[in-house]
Coordinates of C-alpha atoms and ligand atoms in Angstrom, one line a residue:
X16 CA 114.5 90.6 149.8
X17 CA 117.8 88.3 148.9
X18 CA 119.8 89.7 152.3
X19 CA 116.7 88.6 154.1
X20 CA 116.6 85.2 151.8
X21 CA 113.2 85.9 150.7
X22 CA 112.7 85.0 147.3
X23 CA 110.2 87.4 145.4
X24 CA 107.8 86.1 143.3
X25 CA 105.5 87.1 140.3
X26 CA 103.7 89.5 142.6
X27 CA 107.0 91.4 144.0
X28 CA 107.9 92.0 140.3
X29 CA 103.7 93.2 139.6
X30 CA 105.1 95.9 142.0
X31 CA 108.6 97.3 140.9
X32 CA 106.5 96.9 137.4
X33 CA 103.7 99.6 138.5
X34 CA 106.1 101.6 140.4
X35 CA 108.2 102.8 137.6
X36 CA 105.1 103.0 135.4
X37 CA 103.1 105.0 138.0
X38 CA 106.1 107.8 137.6
X39 CA 106.4 107.8 134.1
X40 CA 109.4 105.4 133.9
X41 CA 108.1 102.9 131.6
X42 CA 111.4 102.1 130.1
X43 CA 112.9 101.1 133.5
X44 CA 109.3 99.2 134.0
X45 CA 110.0 97.1 130.5
X46 CA 113.7 96.7 132.2
X47 CA 112.1 94.8 135.5
X48 CA 109.8 92.6 133.3
X49 CA 112.9 91.9 131.0
X50 CA 114.3 90.6 134.0
X51 CA 111.2 89.1 135.3
X52 CA 111.1 87.0 132.2
X53 CA 114.7 86.3 132.2
X54 CA 115.0 84.8 135.9
X55 CA 112.2 82.6 134.4
X56 CA 109.1 84.2 136.3
X57 CA 106.0 84.2 134.4
X58 CA 104.2 87.2 134.3
X59 CA 100.6 86.9 134.5
X60 CA 97.6 89.4 133.0
X61 CA 98.3 92.0 136.0
X62 CA 101.6 92.1 134.4
X63 CA 100.7 92.7 130.9
X64 CA 97.9 94.9 132.2
X65 CA 100.1 97.4 134.1
X66 CA 102.5 97.5 130.7
X67 CA 99.9 97.7 128.3
X68 CA 98.3 100.8 130.0
X69 CA 101.6 102.9 130.6
X70 CA 102.0 102.2 127.1
X71 CA 98.5 103.5 125.7
X72 CA 98.5 106.5 128.3
X73 CA 102.3 107.4 126.9
X74 CA 100.1 107.7 123.2
X75 CA 101.9 104.3 122.0
X76 CA 98.4 102.2 121.2
X77 CA 100.1 100.6 118.5
X78 CA 103.2 99.2 120.5
X79 CA 100.4 98.5 123.2
X80 CA 98.4 96.5 120.7
X81 CA 101.7 94.6 120.0
X82 CA 102.4 93.8 123.5
X83 CA 98.2 92.2 123.9
X84 CA 99.2 90.0 120.5
X85 CA 102.6 89.0 122.5
X86 CA 100.5 88.3 125.4
X87 CA 97.6 86.0 123.9
X88 CA 100.4 84.1 121.7
X89 CA 102.1 83.4 125.4
X90 CA 98.3 81.8 126.1
X91 CA 97.1 84.5 128.6
X92 CA 94.1 85.9 127.8
X93 CA 93.2 89.6 128.7
X94 CA 90.4 90.6 130.7
X95 CA 88.2 93.5 130.9
X96 CA 90.9 95.9 132.5
X97 CA 93.5 94.9 129.8
X98 CA 90.7 95.9 127.1
X99 CA 89.7 99.2 128.9
X100 CA 93.2 100.0 128.7
X101 CA 93.7 99.4 124.7
X102 CA 90.1 101.2 124.0
X103 CA 91.1 104.2 126.1
X104 CA 94.4 104.0 124.5
X105 CA 92.6 104.0 121.0
X106 CA 90.2 106.7 122.2
X107 CA 93.3 109.1 123.4
X108 CA 94.8 108.9 120.2
X109 CA 91.5 109.9 118.3
X110 CA 91.4 106.5 116.6
X111 CA 87.5 105.9 117.5
X112 CA 86.9 103.4 115.1
X113 CA 89.5 101.4 116.5
X114 CA 88.2 101.7 119.5
X115 CA 84.8 100.1 118.8
X116 CA 86.6 97.1 116.9
X117 CA 88.8 96.5 120.4
X118 CA 84.9 96.8 122.0
X119 CA 83.6 94.1 119.4
X120 CA 86.4 91.9 120.3
X121 CA 85.7 92.3 123.4
X122 CA 82.1 91.3 123.1
X123 CA 83.0 88.7 120.8
X124 CA 85.1 86.9 123.5
X125 CA 82.2 87.3 126.0
X126 CA 84.0 89.8 128.2
X127 CA 81.4 92.2 130.3
X128 CA 82.0 95.8 129.5
X129 CA 82.0 97.4 133.0
X130 CA 81.3 101.2 133.9
X131 CA 84.7 102.2 132.5
X132 CA 84.5 100.7 129.5
X133 CA 81.1 103.1 128.6
X134 CA 83.0 106.1 130.3
X135 CA 86.3 105.7 127.8
X136 CA 83.7 105.3 124.8
X137 CA 81.5 107.9 126.1
X138 CA 83.9 110.4 126.8
X139 CA 85.7 109.9 122.7
X140 CA 82.5 110.4 121.3
X141 CA 82.4 113.6 123.4
X142 CA 85.5 114.5 122.2
X143 CA 85.3 113.8 118.1
X144 CA 81.6 113.0 117.3
X145 CA 79.5 115.5 116.8
X146 CA 75.9 113.8 117.7
X147 CA 77.3 112.3 120.9
X148 CA 74.6 112.9 123.2
X149 CA 73.0 110.2 120.5
X150 CA 75.9 107.9 120.4
X151 CA 76.4 108.0 124.4
X152 CA 72.4 107.2 124.5
X153 CA 72.7 104.2 122.1
X154 CA 75.7 102.8 124.0
X155 CA 74.3 103.7 127.4
X156 CA 71.1 101.5 126.2
X157 CA 73.4 98.8 124.8
X158 CA 75.4 98.3 127.5
X159 CA 72.2 98.3 129.8
X160 CA 70.6 95.6 127.8
X161 CA 73.6 93.5 128.2
X162 CA 72.3 90.3 130.1
X163 CA 75.6 89.6 131.8
X164 CA 76.6 92.9 133.3
X165 CA 75.1 92.7 136.6
X166 CA 72.9 95.0 138.4
X167 CA 75.6 97.0 139.8
X168 CA 77.3 97.8 137.1
X169 CA 74.0 98.6 135.2
X170 CA 74.1 101.3 137.7
X171 CA 77.3 102.4 137.5
X172 CA 76.7 102.9 133.5
X173 CA 73.7 104.9 134.2
X174 CA 74.8 107.4 136.7
X175 CA 78.0 107.9 134.5
X176 CA 76.5 108.4 131.7
X177 CA 73.8 110.6 133.4
X178 CA 77.0 112.4 134.8
X179 CA 78.6 112.6 131.2
X180 CA 75.6 114.1 129.6
X181 CA 75.7 116.8 132.4
X182 CA 72.3 115.6 134.1
X183 CA 73.6 115.5 137.0
X184 CA 70.7 116.0 139.2
X185 CA 69.1 112.8 137.4
X186 CA 72.6 111.0 138.1
X187 CA 72.0 112.2 141.9
X188 CA 68.8 111.0 142.2
X189 CA 69.7 107.3 140.7
X190 CA 72.7 107.4 143.0
X191 CA 70.4 108.3 146.3
X192 CA 67.5 106.2 145.3
X193 CA 70.4 103.5 145.4
X194 CA 71.7 104.4 149.0
X195 CA 68.2 105.1 150.3
X196 CA 67.5 101.1 148.9
X197 CA 70.5 99.6 150.7
X198 CA 72.2 98.4 146.9
X199 CA 75.8 98.3 147.6
X200 CA 77.5 101.3 146.7
X201 CA 80.8 101.1 144.5
X202 CA 84.1 103.7 144.1
X203 CA 83.1 104.1 140.1
X204 CA 79.8 105.4 141.0
X205 CA 80.7 107.9 143.5
X206 CA 83.7 108.9 141.6
X207 CA 81.5 109.6 139.0
X208 CA 79.3 112.3 140.8
X209 CA 81.9 113.7 142.9
X210 CA 84.0 114.2 139.3
X211 CA 80.8 116.2 137.8
X212 CA 80.2 118.4 140.8
X213 CA 84.4 119.0 140.9
X214 CA 84.2 119.8 137.2
X215 CA 81.4 122.4 138.1
X216 CA 83.4 124.0 140.8
X217 CA 80.6 122.6 143.3
X218 CA 82.9 121.6 145.7
X219 CA 80.7 121.4 148.8
X220 CA 78.4 118.9 146.6
X221 CA 81.5 116.4 145.9
X222 CA 82.6 116.8 149.2
X223 CA 78.9 115.8 150.6
X224 CA 79.2 112.7 148.2
X225 CA 82.9 112.2 149.4
X226 CA 81.4 111.7 152.9
X227 CA 78.5 109.5 151.7
X228 CA 81.0 107.3 149.9
X229 CA 83.3 106.8 153.0
X230 CA 80.7 106.2 155.5
X231 CA 79.5 103.6 153.0
X232 CA 82.8 102.0 153.8
X233 CA 84.6 102.8 150.4
X234 CA 88.0 103.7 149.9
X235 CA 88.5 107.0 147.8
X236 CA 91.0 105.9 145.0
X237 CA 93.7 108.2 143.4
X238 CA 90.9 109.7 141.3
X239 CA 88.3 110.6 143.8
X240 CA 91.3 112.6 145.1
X241 CA 92.5 114.4 141.8
X242 CA 88.5 115.4 141.2
X243 CA 88.3 117.1 144.5
X244 CA 91.6 118.8 143.8
X245 CA 90.3 120.0 140.5
X246 CA 87.0 121.2 142.4
X247 CA 88.9 123.0 145.1
X248 CA 91.0 124.7 142.6
X249 CA 87.7 125.8 140.4
X250 CA 85.9 127.1 143.0
X251 CA 89.3 129.0 144.4
X252 CA 89.4 127.5 147.6
X253 CA 92.9 127.6 146.9
X254 CA 94.9 127.7 150.5
X255 CA 93.4 124.0 150.6
X256 CA 94.7 122.2 147.5
X257 CA 98.3 121.8 149.3
X258 CA 96.9 119.9 152.5
X259 CA 95.4 117.4 149.9
X260 CA 98.2 117.1 147.7
X261 CA 100.5 116.7 150.7
X262 CA 97.4 113.7 152.2
X263 CA 97.8 112.1 148.5
X264 CA 101.5 112.1 148.2
X265 CA 101.4 110.3 152.1
X266 CA 98.9 107.7 150.8
X267 CA 101.2 107.1 147.6
X268 CA 98.5 108.6 145.1
X269 CA 99.6 110.4 141.9
X270 CA 98.3 113.5 141.6
X271 CA 97.9 113.4 137.8
X272 CA 98.7 116.0 134.9
X273 CA 95.0 117.3 134.3
X274 CA 94.8 118.0 138.0
X275 CA 98.1 120.2 138.4
X276 CA 97.1 122.0 135.0
X277 CA 93.9 123.0 136.5
X278 CA 95.7 124.0 139.7
X279 CA 98.1 126.1 137.7
X280 CA 95.5 127.5 136.0
X281 CA 93.4 128.7 139.2
X282 CA 96.6 130.1 140.7
X283 CA 97.0 132.4 138.0
X284 CA 93.8 133.4 137.9
X285 CA 93.8 134.2 141.7
X286 CA 96.8 136.7 140.4
X287 CA 99.4 134.0 142.2
X288 CA 102.2 133.6 140.0
X289 CA 104.3 132.3 143.1
X290 CA 101.5 129.5 143.6
X291 CA 101.5 128.4 139.7
X292 CA 105.1 128.1 139.9
X293 CA 105.2 126.5 142.7
X294 CA 102.7 124.0 141.8
X295 CA 104.5 123.4 138.3
X296 CA 108.0 122.8 140.0
X297 CA 106.2 120.5 142.3
X298 CA 105.0 118.6 139.2
X299 CA 108.2 118.3 137.6
X300 CA 109.3 116.9 140.8
X301 CA 106.8 114.4 140.8
X302 CA 108.0 113.0 137.3
X303 CA 104.6 114.2 135.6
X304 CA 105.4 115.1 132.2
X305 CA 103.9 118.5 131.1
X306 CA 101.9 118.1 127.5
X307 CA 100.9 121.0 125.4
X308 CA 97.9 122.1 127.7
X309 CA 99.7 122.1 130.4
X310 CA 102.5 124.5 128.7
X311 CA 99.4 126.0 127.0
X312 CA 98.0 126.9 130.5
X313 CA 101.5 127.9 131.8
X314 CA 102.6 130.0 129.3
X315 CA 99.4 132.1 129.0
X316 CA 98.9 132.4 133.0
X317 CA 102.4 134.0 132.5
X318 CA 101.6 136.5 129.9
X319 CA 98.6 137.5 131.1
X320 CA 100.2 138.4 134.5
X321 CA 102.8 140.3 132.0
X322 CA 105.9 137.9 132.4
X323 CA 106.6 137.7 129.1
X324 CA 110.4 136.9 129.4
X325 CA 109.2 133.4 132.0
X326 CA 106.6 132.2 129.5
X327 CA 109.1 132.7 126.5
X328 CA 111.5 130.6 128.4
X329 CA 108.6 128.0 129.3
X330 CA 108.1 128.5 125.4
X331 CA 111.3 127.4 124.6
X332 CA 111.7 124.5 127.0
X333 CA 108.7 123.1 125.2
X334 CA 110.6 123.3 121.8
X335 CA 113.1 121.5 123.7
X336 CA 110.9 118.6 124.9
X337 CA 109.7 118.1 121.2
X338 CA 106.0 119.2 122.2
X339 CA 104.9 121.5 119.1
X340 CA 103.0 124.7 120.2
X341 CA 99.5 125.8 118.5
X342 CA 97.9 128.2 117.7
X343 CA 97.0 129.3 121.5
X344 CA 100.4 129.2 122.7
X345 CA 101.8 132.0 119.8
X346 CA 98.9 133.7 120.4
X347 CA 99.3 134.2 124.2
X348 CA 102.9 134.9 123.8
X349 CA 102.6 137.7 120.6
X350 CA 99.7 139.1 123.5
X351 CA 102.2 139.2 126.3
X352 CA 104.9 140.3 124.4
X353 CA 102.6 143.5 122.8
X354 CA 101.6 143.8 126.4
X355 CA 105.5 145.0 127.6
X356 CA 105.5 146.9 124.7
X357 CA 107.6 144.7 122.9
X358 CA 105.5 144.4 119.3
X359 CA 108.5 144.0 117.0
X360 CA 109.5 140.8 119.0
X361 CA 105.4 139.8 118.6
X362 CA 106.0 140.0 115.4
X363 CA 108.8 138.1 114.9
X364 CA 106.7 135.3 116.6
X365 CA 103.7 135.9 114.4
X366 CA 106.1 135.2 111.2
X367 CA 107.7 132.2 113.2
X368 CA 104.4 130.9 113.6
X369 CA 103.7 130.8 110.1
X370 CA 106.8 129.6 109.4
X371 CA 106.5 126.7 111.4
X372 CA 102.8 125.5 109.4
X373 CA 100.0 127.5 111.4
X374 CA 98.1 129.9 110.0
X375 CA 97.7 133.3 112.1
X376 CA 94.0 134.3 112.9
X377 CA 92.3 136.8 113.2
X378 CA 92.5 136.7 117.4
X379 CA 96.5 137.0 115.9
X380 CA 96.0 140.3 114.2
X381 CA 93.5 141.9 117.1
X382 CA 96.2 141.3 119.3
X383 CA 98.9 143.1 117.2
X384 CA 96.6 145.9 116.1
X385 CA 95.8 146.1 120.0
X386 CA 99.5 146.3 120.7
X387 CA 100.2 148.8 118.0
X388 CA 97.6 150.8 119.2
X389 CA 98.7 150.9 123.2
X390 CA 102.1 152.4 121.9
X391 CA 100.4 154.8 120.0
X392 CA 101.3 153.7 116.7
X393 CA 98.2 154.0 114.6
X394 CA 99.8 154.1 111.2
X395 CA 101.2 150.8 112.0
X396 CA 98.0 149.2 113.4
X397 CA 96.1 150.5 110.2
X398 CA 98.6 148.6 107.8
X399 CA 98.4 145.5 109.7
X400 CA 94.6 146.2 109.3
X401 CA 95.1 146.1 105.2
X402 CA 97.3 143.0 105.7
X403 CA 95.0 141.1 107.4
X404 CA 92.6 142.0 104.9
X405 CA 95.1 140.8 102.2
X406 CA 95.1 137.8 103.8
X407 CA 91.9 136.9 103.5
X408 CA 90.7 137.7 106.8
X409 CA 87.7 140.0 107.7
X410 CA 87.7 142.3 111.0
X411 CA 85.4 141.8 113.6
X412 CA 83.6 143.8 116.8
X413 CA 87.3 143.0 118.6
X414 CA 89.1 145.0 115.6
X415 CA 86.7 147.7 115.6
X416 CA 86.6 148.5 119.3
X417 CA 90.4 148.6 119.4
X418 CA 90.8 151.4 117.0
X419 CA 87.8 153.0 118.4
X420 CA 88.8 153.1 122.0
X421 CA 92.7 154.1 120.2
X422 CA 91.1 157.2 118.8
X423 CA 89.2 158.0 121.6
X424 CA 92.5 157.8 123.5
X425 CA 93.7 159.7 121.2
X426 CA 90.9 162.3 121.4
X427 CA 90.7 162.1 117.6
X428 CA 86.5 161.3 118.2
X429 CA 85.9 162.0 114.1
X430 CA 88.3 158.9 113.6
X431 CA 86.4 156.8 116.2
X432 CA 82.7 158.1 114.6
X433 CA 84.6 156.8 111.1
X434 CA 85.1 153.7 112.1
X435 CA 82.1 153.2 114.1
X436 CA 80.4 153.8 110.8
X437 CA 82.5 151.4 109.0
X438 CA 81.5 148.4 111.9
X439 CA 77.9 149.4 111.0
X440 CA 78.3 149.0 107.5
X441 CA 80.1 145.6 107.9
X442 CA 77.6 144.8 109.5
X443 CA 78.5 144.7 113.2
X444 CA 76.2 146.6 115.9
X445 CA 78.1 148.2 118.9
X446 CA 78.5 146.1 121.7
X447 CA 78.8 146.9 125.6
X448 CA 82.6 147.6 125.1
X449 CA 82.1 149.7 122.3
X450 CA 79.5 151.5 124.4
X451 CA 81.9 152.0 127.5
X452 CA 84.8 153.2 125.2
X453 CA 81.8 155.5 123.6
X454 CA 81.0 156.8 127.2
X455 CA 84.5 157.0 128.5
X456 CA 85.7 159.1 126.0
X457 CA 82.0 161.7 126.1
X458 CA 82.5 161.8 129.9
X459 CA 86.7 162.8 129.3
X460 CA 85.7 165.4 127.2
X461 CA 83.2 166.8 129.7
X462 CA 80.3 166.3 127.6
X463 CA 78.8 164.8 130.5
X464 CA 74.9 165.2 128.3
X465 CA 76.0 163.0 125.4
X466 CA 77.6 160.5 127.7
X467 CA 74.1 160.4 129.5
X468 CA 72.6 159.9 126.0
X469 CA 74.8 157.0 125.1
X470 CA 73.7 155.2 128.3
X471 CA 70.2 155.6 127.5
X472 CA 70.7 154.3 123.6
X473 CA 72.8 151.5 125.5
X474 CA 70.2 150.3 127.7
X475 CA 67.2 150.9 124.5
X476 CA 69.2 148.4 122.4
X477 CA 69.2 145.6 124.5
X478 CA 72.2 145.6 126.1
X479 CA 72.4 145.2 129.8
X480 CA 75.4 148.0 131.5
X481 CA 78.1 146.7 133.1
X482 CA 80.6 147.8 136.1
X483 CA 83.0 149.6 134.0
X484 CA 79.6 151.7 132.4
X485 CA 79.1 152.4 136.1
X486 CA 82.4 153.5 137.1
X487 CA 82.7 155.2 133.8
X488 CA 79.3 157.5 134.6
X489 CA 80.3 157.8 138.3
X490 CA 83.6 158.9 137.8
X491 CA 82.2 161.9 135.2
X492 CA 79.5 162.3 138.2
X493 CA 82.0 162.8 140.9
X494 CA 83.9 165.9 138.7
X495 CA 80.7 167.8 137.6
X496 CA 79.3 170.3 138.6
X497 CA 76.9 169.7 141.3
X498 CA 73.4 170.5 140.2
X499 CA 73.9 168.2 137.0
X500 CA 75.8 165.5 139.3
X501 CA 72.5 165.3 141.5
X502 CA 70.4 164.3 138.4
X503 CA 72.9 162.1 137.0
X504 CA 73.4 160.1 140.0
X505 CA 69.5 159.3 139.9
X506 CA 69.6 158.2 136.6
X507 CA 72.6 155.9 137.2
X508 CA 71.1 154.6 140.3
X509 CA 68.1 153.3 137.9
X510 CA 70.0 152.1 135.0
X511 CA 73.4 151.0 135.5
X512 CA 74.1 151.0 139.0
X513 CA 76.6 147.4 139.1
X514 CA 79.6 149.1 141.9
X515 CA 82.5 146.7 142.7
X516 CA 85.7 147.2 144.5
X517 CA 86.8 149.5 141.9
X518 CA 84.1 152.1 142.4
X519 CA 85.1 151.7 145.9
X520 CA 88.6 153.4 145.0
X521 CA 87.2 155.6 142.5
X522 CA 85.3 157.5 145.2
X523 CA 88.3 157.4 147.9
X524 CA 90.4 159.1 145.3
X525 CA 88.1 161.8 144.9
X526 CA 88.0 162.3 148.6
X527 CA 91.1 162.9 148.1
X528 CA 91.3 165.3 145.4
X529 CA 88.9 167.0 147.5
X530 CA 91.4 167.5 149.8
X531 CA 89.1 165.4 152.5
X532 CA 91.4 162.9 153.7
X533 CA 89.7 162.6 157.4
X534 CA 87.1 161.4 155.1
X535 CA 88.7 158.9 153.2
X536 CA 90.5 157.5 156.5
X537 CA 86.8 157.4 158.1
X538 CA 85.4 155.1 155.3
X539 CA 88.6 152.8 156.0
X540 CA 87.2 152.3 159.1
X541 CA 83.9 151.1 158.3
X542 CA 85.0 149.4 155.4
X543 CA 87.9 147.3 157.1
X544 CA 84.8 146.3 159.5
X545 CA 82.9 144.3 157.0
X546 CA 86.6 142.7 155.8
X547 CA 86.2 144.4 152.3
X548 CA 89.5 143.3 150.5
X549 CA 91.4 146.7 150.0
X550 CA 93.8 146.1 146.8
X551 CA 97.2 147.9 146.0
X552 CA 95.2 151.0 144.5
X553 CA 93.3 151.1 147.6
X554 CA 96.4 151.2 150.1
X555 CA 98.1 153.8 147.4
X556 CA 95.1 156.0 148.0
X557 CA 95.0 155.7 151.5
X558 CA 98.7 156.3 152.7
X559 CA 98.6 159.5 150.8
X560 CA 95.3 160.2 153.1
X561 CA 97.2 159.4 156.0
X562 CA 100.0 162.0 154.9
X563 CA 97.7 164.5 154.7
X564 CA 95.2 164.0 157.9
X565 CA 96.6 166.7 159.9
X566 CA 95.6 169.1 157.5
X567 CA 92.0 169.9 158.1
X568 CA 89.5 168.8 155.6
X569 CA 88.4 171.7 153.6
X570 CA 85.2 169.7 153.2
X571 CA 83.0 173.3 154.5
X572 CA 84.0 175.1 151.1
X573 CA 82.1 172.4 149.5
X574 CA 79.6 170.3 151.8
X575 CA 77.2 169.8 148.9
X576 CA 80.2 167.4 147.0
X577 CA 80.9 165.9 150.1
X578 CA 77.8 164.8 150.5
X579 CA 77.3 163.4 147.0
X580 CA 80.1 161.3 147.5
X581 CA 78.7 160.1 150.9
X582 CA 76.0 159.2 149.4
X583 CA 77.7 157.3 146.6
X584 CA 80.0 155.7 148.6
X585 CA 77.4 154.3 151.0
X586 CA 75.2 153.1 148.7
X587 CA 78.2 151.3 146.9
X588 CA 79.1 149.9 150.2
X589 CA 75.5 148.9 150.3
X590 CA 75.2 147.3 147.6
X591 CA 78.7 145.9 148.2
X592 CA 77.9 144.1 151.1
X593 CA 74.4 143.2 150.2
X594 CA 76.0 141.0 147.2
X595 CA 78.8 139.8 148.8
X596 CA 79.0 135.9 148.2
X597 CA 78.1 133.4 150.7
X598 CA 80.9 131.9 153.0
X599 CA 80.2 128.6 152.2
X600 CA 82.7 126.5 153.2
X601 CA 80.3 124.0 155.0
X602 CA 83.2 121.5 154.9
X603 CA 86.7 121.5 156.1
X604 CA 89.1 119.6 153.6
X605 CA 91.3 118.3 156.5
X606 CA 88.4 116.8 158.6
X607 CA 86.9 115.0 156.0
X608 CA 89.9 113.7 153.8
X609 CA 91.5 112.8 157.3
X610 CA 88.6 110.7 157.9
X611 CA 88.6 108.8 154.3
X612 CA 91.9 108.1 154.5
X613 CA 91.4 106.4 158.2
X614 CA 88.8 104.0 157.1
X615 CA 90.6 103.2 153.8
X616 CA 92.7 99.8 153.6
X617 CA 95.5 99.4 150.9
X618 CA 95.4 100.5 148.3
X619 CA 97.7 98.2 146.0
X620 CA 96.2 96.8 143.0
X621 CA 98.9 94.9 141.5
X622 CA 98.1 91.1 142.9
Ligands
NAG688 C1 92.7 113.3 136.5 O1 92.1 112.7 137.5 C2 90.4 113.5 137.3 C3 89.8 112.8 138.0 O2 89.4 111.6 138.4 C4 90.2 112.9 135.6 O3 89.1 113.3 135.3 C5 91.2 113.0 134.4 O4 90.8 112.4 133.0 C6 92.6 112.6 135.0 N1 93.4 112.8 134.4 C7 94.8 112.1 133.5 C8 95.7 112.9 132.7 O5 94.6 111.2 134.1

């Protein structure tokens, strides 16, 4: 500016202060602030609002309060935005009484609360108060009764209140009525409903309202975009977030920490470790600092994908940054280590966990017991069980199922039944997992009659068989003698027919076992015609079949078996086809976002 002989004004300073805060460099923001004072510029309430908000976001709410008091001493009065920032800071710190006190001050000053005040307090109630619905409702009624509150703000409060209370249909109705009555829309109102739908993973609904919002001449804000990002991730539309993120960066909108965290969780859930890692790196590049929740998600994701070493790296990094891991983080890591067979390292972590003042719980014990069982170290598992009792914990159904499954795998049905009885004595009823374990064991020991008996029992106690039950029984059927297999197929169809992609693999592999490679390849063709997703296991089976296709199928020797397998695969195929989730991409993200951004004007809110 000096090069062009231009004088900065207070507004220029505000912009630079804000810019530093947006990228999380609050310290530098204060340096700019100091410079501003030194050069004799007077900060305004806007300057203070930016800084108070930044301090609150960093969890430094007492410093924020100090700055607020300083501002008042300088004769500058706080406005609704200042108060909202401060209230939000106290809510984030879990100091709800303080937040209410500040709200009280605000009322005494005669300042009008808005929809944000309401949202901040309500979300605090939902986090920290048991009767939060009651309290939220009281707050809503109080706000609605405020004489000074303009009609439109009242509508904002109402819509966001319904969204918070998970009465999204009511919110929708109010919003729609307002639109039909020609009431001017507000960003807050639309953001409430877009956030609510996104959180539920109903992103098409969210996008519809986004569309209406833009049609009404309102510009999407950073919050709108973050919500949509969350919605896309939650609904598993993982090819689209990147595009939206790029557009947000273009617009100068920050993807916030919650959105990044949800993206990371979603990538891991979809099995895309690379995608999750990219998202993490992008977050760090944008200068957003991960918190305990983000680290928890990252560590847990790695552990579940069997990347225990990456998880440990993240864990140590977290420690270096001064973040304190919680039970969830430790349990994830212990589980990740057990999964790769490193129970000793897992035990060290359990010890470390205790050292750091956390109390390992029954989840922790279950993970370690399962680790030993996987390694076939049942003695050590039993020892751990005794230690669990000694530490004052009681085993739960997961503990029992782990032992029952381990003994079954060891073909020690006697000990498995012992544990089943013990479990019964302790007041636990077998669940669907217990039944699946038992049915699997009985199928493996070729006592199909008893396995089917268990299936009867399972249904008669009111449990619902799942696809694991179906696959277990079907696997047994495929290797059984034909007459009985046919009878059992009838029973399976009636009681427990819930096939999935694994069922397809299972039957295809039986074709291969029966040396009917051509038949398997014929099915491959049929399945790929309906865009069935082949996974690695399918590919392995099929590549085996391709190698063997020169050899003539020996199906003629046992045409009954071929017919049975054909029949099973046919009904599976039919079932999967009928239950395919509908392709619901009503709205393409690119077109709709472009549309919104074209209409929107400048986003600067620093003047
Ligand atoms: C990020 O944005 C979403 C959607 O607007 C919001 O619900 C969430 O509270 C925001 N998170 C943070 C850390 O600001």
